[in-house]
């Protein structure tokens, strides 16, 4: 078995386990809402954003869930836009605080690209 195949299998197995775990806990009643700090200016405020945290009883595992209500006429177009942001590796710098720079080097296929990601050389502060 090649290293690439084993890495792909590990990724798929881990993703399935994470999805199964999240589905199991998503309907639990012990989610606690985290209150947002008041924004200093109106532009910093994210309307209708709700963040919840759940802590396992005998573990130090914390799971976070964020939901945002988006008012729009064409729901599918809005979802496609969000998926485009998450799928586009050059936009990763917008939502991943560990990324300093990200560039697409080559489009191998329609659904595959080769990207160069430069990560920040520091730990994020809490």
JSON list of C-alpha atoms in Angstrom, two decimals:
[
{"chain": "A", "resi": 1, "resn": "UNK", "atom": "CA", "xyz": [0.00, 0.00, 0.00]},
{"chain": "A", "resi": 2, "resn": "UNK", "atom": "CA", "xyz": [1.40, 3.36, -0.95]},
{"chain": "A", "resi": 3, "resn": "UNK", "atom": "CA", "xyz": [1.82, 6.19, 1.48]},
{"chain": "A", "resi": 4, "resn": "UNK", "atom": "CA", "xyz": [-0.69, 8.27, -0.48]},
{"chain": "A", "resi": 5, "resn": "UNK", "atom": "CA", "xyz": [-3.38, 5.59, -0.23]},
{"chain": "A", "resi": 6, "resn": "UNK", "atom": "CA", "xyz": [-2.85, 5.09, 3.49]},
{"chain": "A", "resi": 7, "resn": "UNK", "atom": "CA", "xyz": [-2.98, 8.85, 4.07]},
{"chain": "A", "resi": 8, "resn": "UNK", "atom": "CA", "xyz": [-6.21, 9.11, 2.08]},
{"chain": "A", "resi": 9, "resn": "UNK", "atom": "CA", "xyz": [-7.74, 6.19, 3.98]},
{"chain": "A", "resi": 10, "resn": "UNK", "atom": "CA", "xyz": [-6.70, 7.72, 7.30]},
{"chain": "A", "resi": 11, "resn": "UNK", "atom": "CA", "xyz": [-8.22, 11.06, 6.29]},
{"chain": "A", "resi": 12, "resn": "UNK", "atom": "CA", "xyz": [-11.51, 9.46, 5.20]},
{"chain": "A", "resi": 13, "resn": "UNK", "atom": "CA", "xyz": [-11.71, 7.31, 8.35]},
{"chain": "A", "resi": 14, "resn": "UNK", "atom": "CA", "xyz": [-10.98, 10.29, 10.61]},
{"chain": "A", "resi": 15, "resn": "UNK", "atom": "CA", "xyz": [-13.53, 12.46, 8.81]},
{"chain": "A", "resi": 16, "resn": "UNK", "atom": "CA", "xyz": [-16.22, 9.78, 9.12]},
{"chain": "A", "resi": 17, "resn": "UNK", "atom": "CA", "xyz": [-15.47, 9.35, 12.84]},
{"chain": "A", "resi": 18, "resn": "UNK", "atom": "CA", "xyz": [-15.68, 13.11, 13.39]},
{"chain": "A", "resi": 19, "resn": "UNK", "atom": "CA", "xyz": [-18.97, 13.34, 11.51]},
{"chain": "A", "resi": 20, "resn": "UNK", "atom": "CA", "xyz": [-20.41, 10.40, 13.44]},
{"chain": "A", "resi": 21, "resn": "UNK", "atom": "CA", "xyz": [-19.29, 11.95, 16.75]},
{"chain": "A", "resi": 22, "resn": "UNK", "atom": "CA", "xyz": [-20.75, 15.36, 15.91]},
{"chain": "A", "resi": 23, "resn": "UNK", "atom": "CA", "xyz": [-24.07, 13.87, 14.77]},
{"chain": "A", "resi": 24, "resn": "UNK", "atom": "CA", "xyz": [-24.25, 11.96, 18.05]},
{"chain": "A", "resi": 25, "resn": "UNK", "atom": "CA", "xyz": [-23.70, 15.04, 20.22]},
{"chain": "A", "resi": 26, "resn": "UNK", "atom": "CA", "xyz": [-25.53, 17.62, 18.10]},
{"chain": "A", "resi": 27, "resn": "UNK", "atom": "CA", "xyz": [-28.90, 16.73, 19.61]},
{"chain": "A", "resi": 28, "resn": "UNK", "atom": "CA", "xyz": [-27.59, 16.71, 23.21]},
{"chain": "A", "resi": 29, "resn": "UNK", "atom": "CA", "xyz": [-29.21, 19.14, 25.64]},
{"chain": "A", "resi": 30, "resn": "UNK", "atom": "CA", "xyz": [-26.04, 20.25, 27.45]},
{"chain": "A", "resi": 31, "resn": "UNK", "atom": "CA", "xyz": [-24.86, 22.87, 24.94]},
{"chain": "A", "resi": 32, "resn": "UNK", "atom": "CA", "xyz": [-24.16, 26.21, 26.65]},
{"chain": "A", "resi": 33, "resn": "UNK", "atom": "CA", "xyz": [-24.45, 29.42, 24.67]},
{"chain": "A", "resi": 34, "resn": "UNK", "atom": "CA", "xyz": [-21.40, 31.66, 24.75]},
{"chain": "A", "resi": 35, "resn": "UNK", "atom": "CA", "xyz": [-22.36, 35.30, 25.00]},
{"chain": "A", "resi": 36, "resn": "UNK", "atom": "CA", "xyz": [-20.62, 37.59, 22.56]},
{"chain": "A", "resi": 37, "resn": "UNK", "atom": "CA", "xyz": [-18.56, 40.46, 23.86]},
{"chain": "A", "resi": 38, "resn": "UNK", "atom": "CA", "xyz": [-20.12, 43.79, 22.93]},
{"chain": "A", "resi": 39, "resn": "UNK", "atom": "CA", "xyz": [-18.63, 45.21, 19.75]},
{"chain": "A", "resi": 40, "resn": "UNK", "atom": "CA", "xyz": [-16.90, 48.57, 20.02]},
{"chain": "A", "resi": 41, "resn": "UNK", "atom": "CA", "xyz": [-18.28, 49.69, 16.68]},
{"chain": "A", "resi": 42, "resn": "UNK", "atom": "CA", "xyz": [-21.29, 48.52, 14.70]},
{"chain": "A", "resi": 43, "resn": "UNK", "atom": "CA", "xyz": [-19.12, 47.19, 11.86]},
{"chain": "A", "resi": 44, "resn": "UNK", "atom": "CA", "xyz": [-17.52, 44.66, 14.25]},
{"chain": "A", "resi": 45, "resn": "UNK", "atom": "CA", "xyz": [-20.89, 43.22, 15.24]},
{"chain": "A", "resi": 46, "resn": "UNK", "atom": "CA", "xyz": [-21.98, 39.99, 13.54]},
{"chain": "A", "resi": 47, "resn": "UNK", "atom": "CA", "xyz": [-25.77, 39.90, 13.63]},
{"chain": "A", "resi": 48, "resn": "UNK", "atom": "CA", "xyz": [-27.64, 36.73, 14.48]},
{"chain": "A", "resi": 49, "resn": "UNK", "atom": "CA", "xyz": [-24.53, 34.72, 15.34]},
{"chain": "A", "resi": 50, "resn": "UNK", "atom": "CA", "xyz": [-24.93, 32.09, 18.04]},
{"chain": "A", "resi": 51, "resn": "UNK", "atom": "CA", "xyz": [-21.96, 30.16, 19.44]},
{"chain": "A", "resi": 52, "resn": "UNK", "atom": "CA", "xyz": [-22.42, 27.16, 21.71]},
{"chain": "A", "resi": 53, "resn": "UNK", "atom": "CA", "xyz": [-19.91, 25.09, 23.69]},
{"chain": "A", "resi": 54, "resn": "UNK", "atom": "CA", "xyz": [-20.20, 21.57, 25.01]},
{"chain": "A", "resi": 55, "resn": "UNK", "atom": "CA", "xyz": [-17.73, 19.93, 27.39]},
{"chain": "A", "resi": 56, "resn": "UNK", "atom": "CA", "xyz": [-17.49, 16.20, 27.91]},
{"chain": "A", "resi": 57, "resn": "UNK", "atom": "CA", "xyz": [-18.08, 15.32, 31.56]},
{"chain": "A", "resi": 58, "resn": "UNK", "atom": "CA", "xyz": [-14.98, 13.25, 32.34]},
{"chain": "A", "resi": 59, "resn": "UNK", "atom": "CA", "xyz": [-12.77, 14.64, 29.61]},
{"chain": "A", "resi": 60, "resn": "UNK", "atom": "CA", "xyz": [-11.14, 17.89, 28.69]},
{"chain": "A", "resi": 61, "resn": "UNK", "atom": "CA", "xyz": [-12.71, 17.81, 25.24]},
{"chain": "A", "resi": 62, "resn": "UNK", "atom": "CA", "xyz": [-14.63, 20.93, 24.28]},
{"chain": "A", "resi": 63, "resn": "UNK", "atom": "CA", "xyz": [-16.75, 21.08, 21.16]},
{"chain": "A", "resi": 64, "resn": "UNK", "atom": "CA", "xyz": [-17.93, 24.36, 19.66]},
{"chain": "A", "resi": 65, "resn": "UNK", "atom": "CA", "xyz": [-20.87, 24.95, 17.35]},
{"chain": "A", "resi": 66, "resn": "UNK", "atom": "CA", "xyz": [-21.61, 28.24, 15.61]},
{"chain": "A", "resi": 67, "resn": "UNK", "atom": "CA", "xyz": [-24.74, 29.10, 13.69]},
{"chain": "A", "resi": 68, "resn": "UNK", "atom": "CA", "xyz": [-25.64, 32.23, 11.82]},
{"chain": "A", "resi": 69, "resn": "UNK", "atom": "CA", "xyz": [-28.97, 33.15, 10.33]},
{"chain": "A", "resi": 70, "resn": "UNK", "atom": "CA", "xyz": [-28.53, 34.67, 6.89]},
{"chain": "A", "resi": 71, "resn": "UNK", "atom": "CA", "xyz": [-31.45, 36.47, 5.28]},
{"chain": "A", "resi": 72, "resn": "UNK", "atom": "CA", "xyz": [-31.34, 36.13, 1.52]},
{"chain": "A", "resi": 73, "resn": "UNK", "atom": "CA", "xyz": [-33.76, 35.54, -1.31]},
{"chain": "A", "resi": 74, "resn": "UNK", "atom": "CA", "xyz": [-31.78, 32.81, -3.06]},
{"chain": "A", "resi": 75, "resn": "UNK", "atom": "CA", "xyz": [-30.66, 30.39, -0.36]},
{"chain": "A", "resi": 76, "resn": "UNK", "atom": "CA", "xyz": [-28.80, 28.06, -2.73]},
{"chain": "A", "resi": 77, "resn": "UNK", "atom": "CA", "xyz": [-26.76, 30.95, -4.17]},
{"chain": "A", "resi": 78, "resn": "UNK", "atom": "CA", "xyz": [-25.77, 32.03, -0.65]},
{"chain": "A", "resi": 79, "resn": "UNK", "atom": "CA", "xyz": [-24.72, 28.49, 0.28]},
{"chain": "A", "resi": 80, "resn": "UNK", "atom": "CA", "xyz": [-22.76, 28.14, -2.96]},
{"chain": "A", "resi": 81, "resn": "UNK", "atom": "CA", "xyz": [-20.90, 31.36, -2.13]},
{"chain": "A", "resi": 82, "resn": "UNK", "atom": "CA", "xyz": [-19.93, 30.08, 1.33]},
{"chain": "A", "resi": 83, "resn": "UNK", "atom": "CA", "xyz": [-18.82, 26.76, -0.12]},
{"chain": "A", "resi": 84, "resn": "UNK", "atom": "CA", "xyz": [-16.76, 28.65, -2.68]},
{"chain": "A", "resi": 85, "resn": "UNK", "atom": "CA", "xyz": [-14.98, 30.54, 0.10]},
{"chain": "A", "resi": 86, "resn": "UNK", "atom": "CA", "xyz": [-14.22, 27.37, 2.05]},
{"chain": "A", "resi": 87, "resn": "UNK", "atom": "CA", "xyz": [-13.19, 25.39, -1.06]},
{"chain": "A", "resi": 88, "resn": "UNK", "atom": "CA", "xyz": [-10.99, 28.10, -2.55]},
{"chain": "A", "resi": 89, "resn": "UNK", "atom": "CA", "xyz": [-7.58, 27.66, -0.97]},
{"chain": "A", "resi": 90, "resn": "UNK", "atom": "CA", "xyz": [-6.59, 31.25, -1.78]},
{"chain": "A", "resi": 91, "resn": "UNK", "atom": "CA", "xyz": [-9.45, 32.42, 0.47]},
{"chain": "A", "resi": 92, "resn": "UNK", "atom": "CA", "xyz": [-8.21, 30.25, 3.33]},
{"chain": "A", "resi": 93, "resn": "UNK", "atom": "CA", "xyz": [-6.26, 33.19, 4.73]},
{"chain": "A", "resi": 94, "resn": "UNK", "atom": "CA", "xyz": [-9.63, 34.85, 5.45]},
{"chain": "A", "resi": 95, "resn": "UNK", "atom": "CA", "xyz": [-10.91, 32.14, 7.78]},
{"chain": "A", "resi": 96, "resn": "UNK", "atom": "CA", "xyz": [-7.84, 30.23, 9.02]},
{"chain": "A", "resi": 97, "resn": "UNK", "atom": "CA", "xyz": [-5.73, 32.24, 11.47]},
{"chain": "A", "resi": 98, "resn": "UNK", "atom": "CA", "xyz": [-2.75, 29.87, 11.09]},
{"chain": "A", "resi": 99, "resn": "UNK", "atom": "CA", "xyz": [-2.27, 30.72, 7.39]},
{"chain": "A", "resi": 100, "resn": "UNK", "atom": "CA", "xyz": [0.08, 33.51, 6.38]},
{"chain": "A", "resi": 101, "resn": "UNK", "atom": "CA", "xyz": [-0.15, 32.99, 2.61]},
{"chain": "A", "resi": 102, "resn": "UNK", "atom": "CA", "xyz": [-1.82, 30.53, 0.27]},
{"chain": "A", "resi": 103, "resn": "UNK", "atom": "CA", "xyz": [-1.35, 30.23, -3.49]},
{"chain": "A", "resi": 104, "resn": "UNK", "atom": "CA", "xyz": [-2.72, 27.80, -6.07]},
{"chain": "A", "resi": 105, "resn": "UNK", "atom": "CA", "xyz": [0.26, 26.45, -8.02]},
{"chain": "A", "resi": 106, "resn": "UNK", "atom": "CA", "xyz": [-1.57, 24.25, -10.50]},
{"chain": "A", "resi": 107, "resn": "UNK", "atom": "CA", "xyz": [-5.09, 23.08, -11.29]},
{"chain": "A", "resi": 108, "resn": "UNK", "atom": "CA", "xyz": [-4.66, 19.35, -11.80]},
{"chain": "A", "resi": 109, "resn": "UNK", "atom": "CA", "xyz": [-8.35, 18.64, -12.55]},
{"chain": "A", "resi": 110, "resn": "UNK", "atom": "CA", "xyz": [-11.69, 20.35, -11.99]},
{"chain": "A", "resi": 111, "resn": "UNK", "atom": "CA", "xyz": [-11.84, 18.99, -8.45]},
{"chain": "A", "resi": 112, "resn": "UNK", "atom": "CA", "xyz": [-8.11, 18.86, -7.65]},
{"chain": "A", "resi": 113, "resn": "UNK", "atom": "CA", "xyz": [-5.54, 21.60, -7.23]},
{"chain": "A", "resi": 114, "resn": "UNK", "atom": "CA", "xyz": [-2.00, 21.86, -5.96]},
{"chain": "A", "resi": 115, "resn": "UNK", "atom": "CA", "xyz": [-1.63, 24.62, -3.39]},
{"chain": "A", "resi": 116, "resn": "UNK", "atom": "CA", "xyz": [1.27, 26.16, -1.54]},
{"chain": "A", "resi": 117, "resn": "UNK", "atom": "CA", "xyz": [0.31, 27.08, 2.03]},
{"chain": "A", "resi": 118, "resn": "UNK", "atom": "CA", "xyz": [2.63, 29.12, 4.21]},
{"chain": "A", "resi": 119, "resn": "UNK", "atom": "CA", "xyz": [1.70, 28.71, 7.87]},
{"chain": "A", "resi": 120, "resn": "UNK", "atom": "CA", "xyz": [2.50, 31.26, 10.53]},
{"chain": "A", "resi": 121, "resn": "UNK", "atom": "CA", "xyz": [5.40, 30.26, 12.74]},
{"chain": "A", "resi": 122, "resn": "UNK", "atom": "CA", "xyz": [3.71, 30.96, 16.05]},
{"chain": "A", "resi": 123, "resn": "UNK", "atom": "CA", "xyz": [1.10, 29.59, 18.41]},
{"chain": "A", "resi": 124, "resn": "UNK", "atom": "CA", "xyz": [-2.18, 31.43, 18.56]},
{"chain": "A", "resi": 125, "resn": "UNK", "atom": "CA", "xyz": [-2.89, 33.15, 21.85]},
{"chain": "A", "resi": 126, "resn": "UNK", "atom": "CA", "xyz": [-6.00, 32.31, 23.83]}
]
